[in-house]
Coordinates of C-alpha atoms in Angstrom, one line a residue:
Q1 CA 30.2 28.7 38.0
V2 CA 32.2 25.8 36.6
Q3 CA 35.9 25.5 37.1
L4 CA 37.9 24.1 34.2
V5 CA 41.5 22.8 34.1
E6 CA 43.1 21.9 30.8
S7 CA 46.0 19.5 30.3
G8 CA 47.8 17.6 27.5
G9 CA 49.5 20.4 25.6
G10 CA 53.1 20.2 24.5
L11 CA 55.6 20.5 21.7
V12 CA 55.0 18.3 18.6
Q13 CA 56.3 18.2 15.1
A14 CA 54.1 19.1 12.1
G15 CA 52.0 16.1 11.2
G16 CA 51.9 14.8 14.7
S17 CA 49.1 14.4 17.2
L18 CA 48.1 15.6 20.7
R19 CA 45.1 14.9 22.9
L20 CA 43.9 17.7 25.2
S21 CA 41.8 17.1 28.3
C22 CA 39.7 19.4 30.3
L23 CA 38.5 18.4 33.8
A24 CA 35.4 20.3 35.0
S25 CA 34.1 20.8 38.5
G26 CA 31.3 22.9 40.1
R27 CA 28.2 23.5 38.0
T28 CA 26.7 20.4 36.3
F29 CA 29.1 19.6 33.5
S30 CA 26.8 17.1 31.8
S31 CA 24.0 19.6 31.2
V32 CA 25.9 22.3 29.2
T33 CA 27.5 22.7 25.8
M34 CA 31.3 22.7 26.0
G35 CA 33.9 24.1 23.6
W36 CA 37.5 24.6 22.7
F37 CA 39.1 28.0 21.9
R38 CA 42.7 28.9 21.0
Q39 CA 44.8 32.0 21.0
A40 CA 47.9 32.4 18.9
P41 CA 50.7 34.8 19.8
G42 CA 49.7 38.4 18.9
K43 CA 46.2 37.3 17.9
E44 CA 42.7 37.3 19.5
R45 CA 41.2 34.2 21.0
E46 CA 39.2 32.2 18.4
F47 CA 36.6 29.5 18.6
V48 CA 37.7 26.1 17.5
C49 CA 34.8 23.6 18.1
A50 CA 32.0 22.7 20.4
I51 CA 29.9 19.7 21.6
S52 CA 26.4 19.5 22.9
W53 CA 25.7 18.2 26.4
S54 CA 24.9 14.7 25.2
G55 CA 27.7 14.6 22.7
G56 CA 25.3 14.1 19.9
T57 CA 26.0 17.4 18.1
T58 CA 29.4 18.8 17.3
Y59 CA 30.5 21.9 15.4
Y60 CA 34.0 22.6 14.0
E61 CA 35.5 25.6 12.4
E62 CA 36.6 25.0 8.8
F63 CA 40.4 25.3 9.7
V64 CA 40.3 22.2 11.9
K65 CA 37.5 20.2 10.3
G66 CA 38.7 16.6 9.5
R67 CA 41.8 16.9 11.7
F68 CA 40.4 17.6 15.2
T69 CA 37.7 15.7 17.1
I70 CA 35.9 16.9 20.2
S71 CA 34.4 14.5 22.6
R72 CA 33.2 14.3 26.2
D73 CA 32.8 11.8 29.0
N74 CA 30.1 13.1 31.3
A75 CA 30.7 10.3 33.9
K76 CA 34.3 11.7 34.3
N77 CA 33.4 15.4 33.9
T78 CA 36.0 15.6 31.2
L79 CA 36.1 17.2 27.8
Y80 CA 38.7 16.1 25.1
L81 CA 40.2 17.4 22.0
Q82 CA 42.0 14.9 19.7
M83 CA 44.3 16.9 17.3
N84 CA 45.8 15.1 14.4
S85 CA 47.8 16.2 11.4
L86 CA 48.9 19.3 13.3
K87 CA 50.3 22.3 11.5
P88 CA 52.5 25.1 12.7
E89 CA 49.6 27.5 12.5
D90 CA 47.8 25.4 15.1
T91 CA 50.3 26.7 17.7
G92 CA 48.7 28.6 20.5
L93 CA 47.2 28.5 24.0
Y94 CA 44.1 26.2 24.0
Y95 CA 41.3 26.9 26.3
C96 CA 38.2 24.8 27.2
A97 CA 35.0 26.7 27.8
A98 CA 31.6 26.1 29.2
S99 CA 28.4 27.5 27.7
D100 CA 25.6 29.0 29.8
G101 CA 23.4 26.1 28.7
S102 CA 22.8 24.7 25.3
S103 CA 24.2 27.7 23.4
F104 CA 27.0 27.1 20.9
V105 CA 27.8 30.8 20.9
D106 CA 27.8 32.1 24.4
F107 CA 30.6 30.7 26.5
S108 CA 30.9 32.2 30.0
S109 CA 33.6 30.1 31.8
F110 CA 37.1 29.5 30.5
G111 CA 40.1 27.6 31.9
Q112 CA 43.6 28.9 32.2
G113 CA 44.7 27.2 29.0
T114 CA 47.3 24.6 27.9
Q115 CA 50.1 25.5 25.4
V116 CA 50.3 23.7 22.1
T117 CA 53.4 24.3 20.0
V118 CA 53.8 22.7 16.5
S119 CA 57.3 22.9 15.0
S120 CA 57.8 22.8 11.2

């Protein structure tokens, strides 16, 4: 089991930027696909983006494509999410997640989340 701790959330005005980080420990971070999810108030948690173990393959949902960038530093066991051109609808609790392996669909481990609030 991998343990995940997110940081970097906060309050930002629309159009601003934030960079989230996720420090992983436990199971080998560098060998699994990692992803970011978010949950807005009153809504279900939704997938945002993911990155392969090597960083060579990424996938973004349409609503963040061109604005968010996922990356990883396997030497530091850290996952990142650079969020630019933020919109009020990006507000939510952001979670990092670890896949069981190479899957971009099945994520079994989640962190506690970091809050992102975008004001209009």
